[in-house]
Tab-separated table of C-alpha atoms and ligand atoms in Angstrom:
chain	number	residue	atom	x	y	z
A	1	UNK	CA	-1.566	18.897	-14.586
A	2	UNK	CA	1.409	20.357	-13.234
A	3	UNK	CA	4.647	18.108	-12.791
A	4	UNK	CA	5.647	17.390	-9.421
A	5	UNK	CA	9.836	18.141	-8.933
A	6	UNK	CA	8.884	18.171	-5.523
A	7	UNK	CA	8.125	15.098	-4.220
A	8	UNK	CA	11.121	13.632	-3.358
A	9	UNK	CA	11.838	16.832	-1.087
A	10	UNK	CA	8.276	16.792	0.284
A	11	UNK	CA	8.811	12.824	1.381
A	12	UNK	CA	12.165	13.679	2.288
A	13	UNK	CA	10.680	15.349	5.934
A	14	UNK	CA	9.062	12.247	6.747
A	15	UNK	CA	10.737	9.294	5.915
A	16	UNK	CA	13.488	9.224	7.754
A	17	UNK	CA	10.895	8.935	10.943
A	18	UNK	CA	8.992	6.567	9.738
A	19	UNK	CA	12.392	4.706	8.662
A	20	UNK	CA	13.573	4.990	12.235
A	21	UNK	CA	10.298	3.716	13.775
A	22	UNK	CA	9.930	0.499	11.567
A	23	UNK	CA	13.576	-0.036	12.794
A	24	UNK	CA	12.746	0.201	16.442
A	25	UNK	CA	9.944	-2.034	15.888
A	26	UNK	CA	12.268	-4.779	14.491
A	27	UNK	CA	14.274	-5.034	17.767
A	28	UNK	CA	12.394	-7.750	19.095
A	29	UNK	CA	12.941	-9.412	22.368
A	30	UNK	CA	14.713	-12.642	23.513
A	31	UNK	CA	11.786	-14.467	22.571
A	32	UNK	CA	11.896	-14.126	19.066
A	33	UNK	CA	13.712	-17.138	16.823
A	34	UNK	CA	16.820	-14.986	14.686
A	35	UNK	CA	15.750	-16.559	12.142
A	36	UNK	CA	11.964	-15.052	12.583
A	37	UNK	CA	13.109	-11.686	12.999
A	38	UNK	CA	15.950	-12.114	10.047
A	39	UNK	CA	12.774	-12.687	7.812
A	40	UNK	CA	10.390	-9.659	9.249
A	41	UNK	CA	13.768	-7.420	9.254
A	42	UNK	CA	14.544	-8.631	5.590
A	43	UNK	CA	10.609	-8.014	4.358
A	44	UNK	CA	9.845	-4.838	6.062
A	45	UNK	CA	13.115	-2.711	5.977
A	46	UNK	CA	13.708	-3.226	2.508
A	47	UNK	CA	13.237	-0.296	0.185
A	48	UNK	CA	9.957	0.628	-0.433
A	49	UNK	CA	8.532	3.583	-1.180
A	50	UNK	CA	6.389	3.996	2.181
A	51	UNK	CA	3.690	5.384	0.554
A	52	UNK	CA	0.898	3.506	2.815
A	53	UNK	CA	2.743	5.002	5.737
A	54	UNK	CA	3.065	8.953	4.017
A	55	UNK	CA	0.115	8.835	3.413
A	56	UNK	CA	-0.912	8.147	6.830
A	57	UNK	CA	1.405	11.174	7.654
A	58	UNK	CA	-0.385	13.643	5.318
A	59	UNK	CA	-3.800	12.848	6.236
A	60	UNK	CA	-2.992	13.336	10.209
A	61	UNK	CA	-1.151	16.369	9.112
A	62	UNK	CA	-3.967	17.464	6.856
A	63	UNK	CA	-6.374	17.127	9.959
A	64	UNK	CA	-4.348	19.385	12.050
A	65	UNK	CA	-2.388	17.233	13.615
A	66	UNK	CA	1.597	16.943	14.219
A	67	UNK	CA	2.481	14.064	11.677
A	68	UNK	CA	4.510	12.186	14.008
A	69	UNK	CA	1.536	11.393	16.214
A	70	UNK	CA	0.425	9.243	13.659
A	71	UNK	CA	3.758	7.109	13.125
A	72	UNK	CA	2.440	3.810	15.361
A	73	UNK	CA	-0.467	4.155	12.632
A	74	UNK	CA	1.476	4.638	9.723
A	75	UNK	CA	4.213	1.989	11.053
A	76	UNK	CA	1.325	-0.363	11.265
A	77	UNK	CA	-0.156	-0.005	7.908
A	78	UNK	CA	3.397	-0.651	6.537
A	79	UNK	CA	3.658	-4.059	8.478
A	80	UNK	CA	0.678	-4.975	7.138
A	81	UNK	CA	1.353	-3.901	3.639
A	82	UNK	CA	4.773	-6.083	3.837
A	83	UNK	CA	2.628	-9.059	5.111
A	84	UNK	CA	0.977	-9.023	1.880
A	85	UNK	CA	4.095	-8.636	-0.048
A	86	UNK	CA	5.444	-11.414	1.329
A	87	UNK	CA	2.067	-14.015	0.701
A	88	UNK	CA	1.593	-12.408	-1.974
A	89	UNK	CA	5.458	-13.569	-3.810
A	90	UNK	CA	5.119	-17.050	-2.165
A	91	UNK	CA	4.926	-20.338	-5.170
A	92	UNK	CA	1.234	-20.658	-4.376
A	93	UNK	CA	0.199	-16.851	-5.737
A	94	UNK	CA	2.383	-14.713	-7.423
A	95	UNK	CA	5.870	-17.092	-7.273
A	96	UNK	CA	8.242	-14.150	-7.435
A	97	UNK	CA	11.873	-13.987	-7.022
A	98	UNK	CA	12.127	-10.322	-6.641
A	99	UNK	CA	10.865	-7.792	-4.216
A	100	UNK	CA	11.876	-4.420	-3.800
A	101	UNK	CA	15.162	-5.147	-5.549
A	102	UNK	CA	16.226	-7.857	-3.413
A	103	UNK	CA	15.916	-11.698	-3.306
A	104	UNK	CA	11.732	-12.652	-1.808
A	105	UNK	CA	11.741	-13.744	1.677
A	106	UNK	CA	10.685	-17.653	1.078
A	107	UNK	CA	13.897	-17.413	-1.970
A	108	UNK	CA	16.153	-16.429	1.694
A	109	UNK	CA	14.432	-18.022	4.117
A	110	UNK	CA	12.495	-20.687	2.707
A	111	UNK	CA	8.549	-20.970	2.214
A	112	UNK	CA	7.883	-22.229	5.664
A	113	UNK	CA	9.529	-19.151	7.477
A	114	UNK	CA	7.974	-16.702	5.306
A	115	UNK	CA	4.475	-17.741	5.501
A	116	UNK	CA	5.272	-17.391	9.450
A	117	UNK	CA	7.191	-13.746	9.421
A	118	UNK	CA	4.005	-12.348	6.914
A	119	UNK	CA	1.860	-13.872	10.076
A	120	UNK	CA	4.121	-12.340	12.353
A	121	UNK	CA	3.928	-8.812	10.789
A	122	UNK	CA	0.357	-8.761	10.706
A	123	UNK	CA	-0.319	-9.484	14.259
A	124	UNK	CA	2.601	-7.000	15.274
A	125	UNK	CA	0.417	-4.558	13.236
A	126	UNK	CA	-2.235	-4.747	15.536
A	127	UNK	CA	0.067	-5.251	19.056
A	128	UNK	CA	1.489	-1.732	17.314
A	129	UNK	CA	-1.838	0.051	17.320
A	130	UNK	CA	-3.720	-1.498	20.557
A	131	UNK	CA	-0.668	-0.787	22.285
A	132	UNK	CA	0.773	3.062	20.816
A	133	UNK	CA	-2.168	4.797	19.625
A	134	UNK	CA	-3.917	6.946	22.622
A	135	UNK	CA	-6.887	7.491	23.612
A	136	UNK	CA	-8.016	3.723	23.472
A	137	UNK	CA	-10.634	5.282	21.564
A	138	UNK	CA	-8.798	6.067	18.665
A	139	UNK	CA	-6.663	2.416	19.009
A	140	UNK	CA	-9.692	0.660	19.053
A	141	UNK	CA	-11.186	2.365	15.879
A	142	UNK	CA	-7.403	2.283	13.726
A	143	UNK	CA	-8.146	-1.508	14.764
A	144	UNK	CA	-11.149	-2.028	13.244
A	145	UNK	CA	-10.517	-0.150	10.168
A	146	UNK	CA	-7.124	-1.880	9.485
A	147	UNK	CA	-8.675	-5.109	9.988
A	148	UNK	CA	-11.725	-4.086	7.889
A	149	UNK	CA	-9.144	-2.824	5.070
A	150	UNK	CA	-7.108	-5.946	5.265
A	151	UNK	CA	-9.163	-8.827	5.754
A	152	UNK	CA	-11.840	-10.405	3.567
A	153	UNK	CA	-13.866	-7.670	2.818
A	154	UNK	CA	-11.017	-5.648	1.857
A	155	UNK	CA	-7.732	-6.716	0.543
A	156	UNK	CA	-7.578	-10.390	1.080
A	157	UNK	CA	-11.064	-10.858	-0.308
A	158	UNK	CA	-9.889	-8.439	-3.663
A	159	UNK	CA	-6.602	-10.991	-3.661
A	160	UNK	CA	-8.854	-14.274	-4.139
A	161	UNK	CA	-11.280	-12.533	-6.977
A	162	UNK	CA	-7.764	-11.051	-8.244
A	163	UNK	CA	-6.644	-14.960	-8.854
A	164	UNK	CA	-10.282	-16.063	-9.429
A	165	UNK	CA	-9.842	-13.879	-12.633
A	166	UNK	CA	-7.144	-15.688	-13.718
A	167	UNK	CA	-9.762	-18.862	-14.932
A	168	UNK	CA	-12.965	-16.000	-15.722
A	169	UNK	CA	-13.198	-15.023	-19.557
A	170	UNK	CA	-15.873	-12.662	-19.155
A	171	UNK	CA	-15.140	-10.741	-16.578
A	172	UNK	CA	-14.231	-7.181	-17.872
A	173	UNK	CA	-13.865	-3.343	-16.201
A	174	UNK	CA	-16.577	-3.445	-13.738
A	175	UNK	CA	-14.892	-6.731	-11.883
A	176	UNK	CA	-11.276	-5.265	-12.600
A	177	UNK	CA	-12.369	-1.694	-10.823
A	178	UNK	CA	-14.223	-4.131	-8.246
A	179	UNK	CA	-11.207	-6.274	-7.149
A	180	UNK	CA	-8.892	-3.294	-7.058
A	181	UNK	CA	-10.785	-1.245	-5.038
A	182	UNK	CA	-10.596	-4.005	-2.862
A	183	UNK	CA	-6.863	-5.822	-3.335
A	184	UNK	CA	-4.674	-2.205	-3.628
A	185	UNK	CA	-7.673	0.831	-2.823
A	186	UNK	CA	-8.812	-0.831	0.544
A	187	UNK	CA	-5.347	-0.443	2.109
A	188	UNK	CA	-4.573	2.675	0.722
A	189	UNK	CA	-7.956	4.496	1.553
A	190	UNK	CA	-7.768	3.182	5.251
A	191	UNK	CA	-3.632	4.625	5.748
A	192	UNK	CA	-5.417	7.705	4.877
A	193	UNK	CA	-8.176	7.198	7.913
A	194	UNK	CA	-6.240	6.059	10.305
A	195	UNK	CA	-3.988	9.316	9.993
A	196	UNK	CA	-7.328	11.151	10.231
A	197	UNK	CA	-8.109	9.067	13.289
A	198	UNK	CA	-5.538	9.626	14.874
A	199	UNK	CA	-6.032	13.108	14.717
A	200	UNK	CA	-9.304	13.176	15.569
A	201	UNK	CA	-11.242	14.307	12.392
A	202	UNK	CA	-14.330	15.316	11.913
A	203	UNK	CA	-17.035	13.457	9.668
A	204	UNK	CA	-16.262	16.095	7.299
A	205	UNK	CA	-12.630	15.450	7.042
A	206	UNK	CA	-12.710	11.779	7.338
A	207	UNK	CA	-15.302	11.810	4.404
A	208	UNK	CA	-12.695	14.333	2.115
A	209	UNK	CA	-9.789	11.573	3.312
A	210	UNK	CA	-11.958	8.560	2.000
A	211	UNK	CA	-12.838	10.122	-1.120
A	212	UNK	CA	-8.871	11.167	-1.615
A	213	UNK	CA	-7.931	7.672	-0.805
A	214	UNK	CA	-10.159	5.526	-2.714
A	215	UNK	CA	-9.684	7.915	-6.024
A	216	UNK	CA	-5.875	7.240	-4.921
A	217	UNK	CA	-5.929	3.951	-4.962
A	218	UNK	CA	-7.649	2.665	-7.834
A	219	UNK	CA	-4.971	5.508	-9.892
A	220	UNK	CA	-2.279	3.674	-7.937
A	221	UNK	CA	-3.440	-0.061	-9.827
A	222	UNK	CA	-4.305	1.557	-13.347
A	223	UNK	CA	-0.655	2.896	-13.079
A	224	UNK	CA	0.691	-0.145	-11.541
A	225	UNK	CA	-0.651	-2.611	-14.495
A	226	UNK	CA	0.972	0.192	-17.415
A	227	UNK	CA	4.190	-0.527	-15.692
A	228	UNK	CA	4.057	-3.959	-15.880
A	229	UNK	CA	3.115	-3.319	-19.248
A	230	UNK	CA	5.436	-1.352	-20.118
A	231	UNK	CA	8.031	-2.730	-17.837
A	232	UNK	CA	11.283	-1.734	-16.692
A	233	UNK	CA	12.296	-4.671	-14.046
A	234	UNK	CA	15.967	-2.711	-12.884
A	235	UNK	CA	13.632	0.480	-11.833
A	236	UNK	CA	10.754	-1.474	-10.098
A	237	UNK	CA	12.624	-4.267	-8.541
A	238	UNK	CA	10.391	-6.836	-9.073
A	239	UNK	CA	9.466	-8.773	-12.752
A	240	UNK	CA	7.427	-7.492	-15.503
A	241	UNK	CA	5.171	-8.780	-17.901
A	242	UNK	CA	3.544	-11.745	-15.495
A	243	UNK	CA	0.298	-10.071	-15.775
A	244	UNK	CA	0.068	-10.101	-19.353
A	245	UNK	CA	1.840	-13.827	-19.793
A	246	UNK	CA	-0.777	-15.166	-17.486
A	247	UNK	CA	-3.797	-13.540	-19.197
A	248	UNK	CA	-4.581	-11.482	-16.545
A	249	UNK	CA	-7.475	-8.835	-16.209
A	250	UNK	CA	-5.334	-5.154	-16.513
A	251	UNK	CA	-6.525	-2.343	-17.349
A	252	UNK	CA	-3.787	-1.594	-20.260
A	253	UNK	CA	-5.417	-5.015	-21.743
A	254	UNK	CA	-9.276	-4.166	-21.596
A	255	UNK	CA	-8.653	-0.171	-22.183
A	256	UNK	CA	-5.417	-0.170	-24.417
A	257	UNK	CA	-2.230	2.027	-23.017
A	258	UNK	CA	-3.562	5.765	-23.615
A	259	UNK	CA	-6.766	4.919	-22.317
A	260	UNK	CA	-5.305	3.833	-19.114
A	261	UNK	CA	-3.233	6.641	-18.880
A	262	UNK	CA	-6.339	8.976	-19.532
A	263	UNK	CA	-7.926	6.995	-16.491
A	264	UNK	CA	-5.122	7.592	-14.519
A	265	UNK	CA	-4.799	10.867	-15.238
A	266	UNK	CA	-8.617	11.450	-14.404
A	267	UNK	CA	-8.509	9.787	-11.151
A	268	UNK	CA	-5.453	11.692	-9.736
A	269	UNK	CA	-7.587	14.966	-11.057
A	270	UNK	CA	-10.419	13.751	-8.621
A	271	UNK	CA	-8.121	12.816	-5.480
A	272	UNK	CA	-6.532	15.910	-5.661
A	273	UNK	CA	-10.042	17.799	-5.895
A	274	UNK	CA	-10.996	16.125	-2.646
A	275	UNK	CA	-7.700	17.353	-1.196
A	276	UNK	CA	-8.926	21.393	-1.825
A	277	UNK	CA	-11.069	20.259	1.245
A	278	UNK	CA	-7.983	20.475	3.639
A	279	UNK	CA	-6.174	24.021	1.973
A	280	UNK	CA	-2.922	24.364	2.687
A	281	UNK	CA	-2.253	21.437	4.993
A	282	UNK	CA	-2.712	18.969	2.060
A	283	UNK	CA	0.176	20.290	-0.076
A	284	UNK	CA	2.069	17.212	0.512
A	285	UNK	CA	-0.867	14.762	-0.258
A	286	UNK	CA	-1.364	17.350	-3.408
A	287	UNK	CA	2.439	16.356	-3.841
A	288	UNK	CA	1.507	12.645	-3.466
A	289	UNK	CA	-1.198	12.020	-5.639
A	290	UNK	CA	1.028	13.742	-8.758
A	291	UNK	CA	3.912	11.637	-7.573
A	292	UNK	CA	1.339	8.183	-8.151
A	293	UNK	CA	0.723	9.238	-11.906
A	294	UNK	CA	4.268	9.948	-12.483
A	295	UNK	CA	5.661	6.798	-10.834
A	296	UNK	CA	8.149	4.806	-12.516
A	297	UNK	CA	8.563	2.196	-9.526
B	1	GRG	C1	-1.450	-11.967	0.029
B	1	GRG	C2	-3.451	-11.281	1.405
B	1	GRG	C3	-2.542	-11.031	0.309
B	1	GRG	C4	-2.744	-9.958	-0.421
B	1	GRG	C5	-1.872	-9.539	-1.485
B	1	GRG	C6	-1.034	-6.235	-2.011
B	1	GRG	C7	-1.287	-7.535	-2.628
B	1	GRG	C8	-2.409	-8.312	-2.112
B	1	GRG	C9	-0.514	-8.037	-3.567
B	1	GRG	C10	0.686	-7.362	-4.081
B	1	GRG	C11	0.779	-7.650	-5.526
B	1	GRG	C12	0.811	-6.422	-6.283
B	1	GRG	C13	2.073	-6.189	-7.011
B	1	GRG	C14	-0.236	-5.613	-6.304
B	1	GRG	C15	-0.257	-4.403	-7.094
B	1	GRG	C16	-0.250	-3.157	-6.286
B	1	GRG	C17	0.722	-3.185	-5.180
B	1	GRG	C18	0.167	-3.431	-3.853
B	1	GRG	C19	2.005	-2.963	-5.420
B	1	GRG	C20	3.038	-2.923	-4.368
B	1	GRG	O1	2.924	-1.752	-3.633
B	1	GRG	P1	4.015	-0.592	-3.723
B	1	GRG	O2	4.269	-0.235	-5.157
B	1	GRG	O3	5.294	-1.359	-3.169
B	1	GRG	O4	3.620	0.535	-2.833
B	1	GRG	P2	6.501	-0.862	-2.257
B	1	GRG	O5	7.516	-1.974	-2.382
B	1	GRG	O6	7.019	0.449	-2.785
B	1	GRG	O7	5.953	-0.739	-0.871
């Protein structure tokens, strides 16, 4: 496959929107404690990569739509995404210091304030959506997607079988692909739907966006277990090697490093196969799938 010099140029005309949005969602009102907004501020403007939120960009844009109807969406998926981040570094799961290069929020603000801005983010998620997203028709379905994507069928429920697999000696690639889909693939198939919503897809499209996505995502966790792996904590911002020193189900451990990368490889192949559906207007999600293979953060 073809490298991909250009993604940084391609993500380059969105991001500064999207950056601009999540700031004007973080001016909250009077009623919010400092504190409580220090913590969602801290959490969901830090660096990331955005991808949730491109991708959300791309697909609207792939549909025939002007991506920057779809930034409530994309803003959304993002909130929720740094919800998870959040839970997901607190003492009782993952107990990580380091996020996105920068201190965790319960390390800043303490366990009891992060558990609360992670709530806070995910209900704003939803205020976002009921509230920008017109018609009501399309609000009401980005609703019930995200909340299908998120929630127990989707990535909390591929969270608990993710830590379930801690204390379960036989479980092997079927489980691993099955909690992925559901802890990383979930959210990143439905950014992908909700741009399509919001641009009011056809069946046809939707279907080409879902297949994209869910090839997407489960590339996105193959690649995101070789770098722990293979680790390099100063480019990923965040520690390496937990997987491994906790026995954890990767797919570098059950398939050995090339194989991974051959899976990888494979997967991106098919996303970018569904892609052909959209021509043209899916250069940039072309652009994005090569960019998830070639990763090193
Ligand atoms: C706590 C309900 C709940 C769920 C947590 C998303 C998640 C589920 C846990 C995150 C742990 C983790 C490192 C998962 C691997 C894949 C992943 C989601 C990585 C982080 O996403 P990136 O690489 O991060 O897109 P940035 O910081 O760039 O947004």
């Amino acid at each position: 496959m073809p490298a991909s010099p250009h993604f940084a140029d391609v993500s380059s005309g969105y991001l500064p929107s999207i950056e601009a949005k999540l700031q004007e969602y973080c001016q909250f009102d009077l009623h919010c404690p400092e504190v409580l907004g220090a913590a969602i501020r801290h959490s969901l403007l830090a660096p990331g990569k955005r991808l949730r939120p491109l991708l959300t960009l791309m697909a609207a844009e792939a549909c025939g739509s002007d991506p920057g109807v779809a930034l409530p969406a994309a803003c959304a998926v993002e909130m929720v995404h740094a919800y998870s981040l959040v839970h997901d570094d607190l003492p009782a799961m993952d107990d990580d210091d380091l996020r996105r290069g920068r201190p965790t929020c319960h390390k800043v603000y303490g366990e009891a304030n992060a558990i609360l801005a992670g709530d806070a983010l995910l209900t704003l998620a939803f205020e976002v959506l009921a509230r920008d997203v017109s018609p009501p028709k399309a609000a009401v379905r980005c609703c019930q997607l995200l909340a299908r994507g998120a929630g127990a069928s989707g990535m909390v429920g591929g969270q608990v079988d993710d830590l379930e697999a801690e204390t379960q000696e036989n479980w092997g690639a079927s489980e691993l692909e099955n909690i992925h889909r559901r802890k990383t693939g979930a959210m990143l198939e439905v950014s992908l739907l909700l741009g399509g919503t919001v641009a009011d897809a056809d069946e046809k499209e939707l279907a080409a966006l879902g297949r994209y996505g869910r090839s997407l995502g489960l590339a996105f966790q193959v690649v995101d277990d070789l770098l722990d792996h293979l680790g390099d904590e100063a480019a990923l911002g965040k520690r390496t090697g937990k997987d491994t020193e906790r026995g954890k189900l990767t797919y570098p451990g059950l398939l050995g490093v090339e194989a991974s990368q051959q899976k990888a490889s494979d997967l991106v192949a098919e996303a970018i196969e569904a892609a052909k559906e959209f021509g043209g207007r899916a250069e940039a999600l072309v652009s994005l799938a090569q960019f998830v293979l070639q990763r090193k953060r």
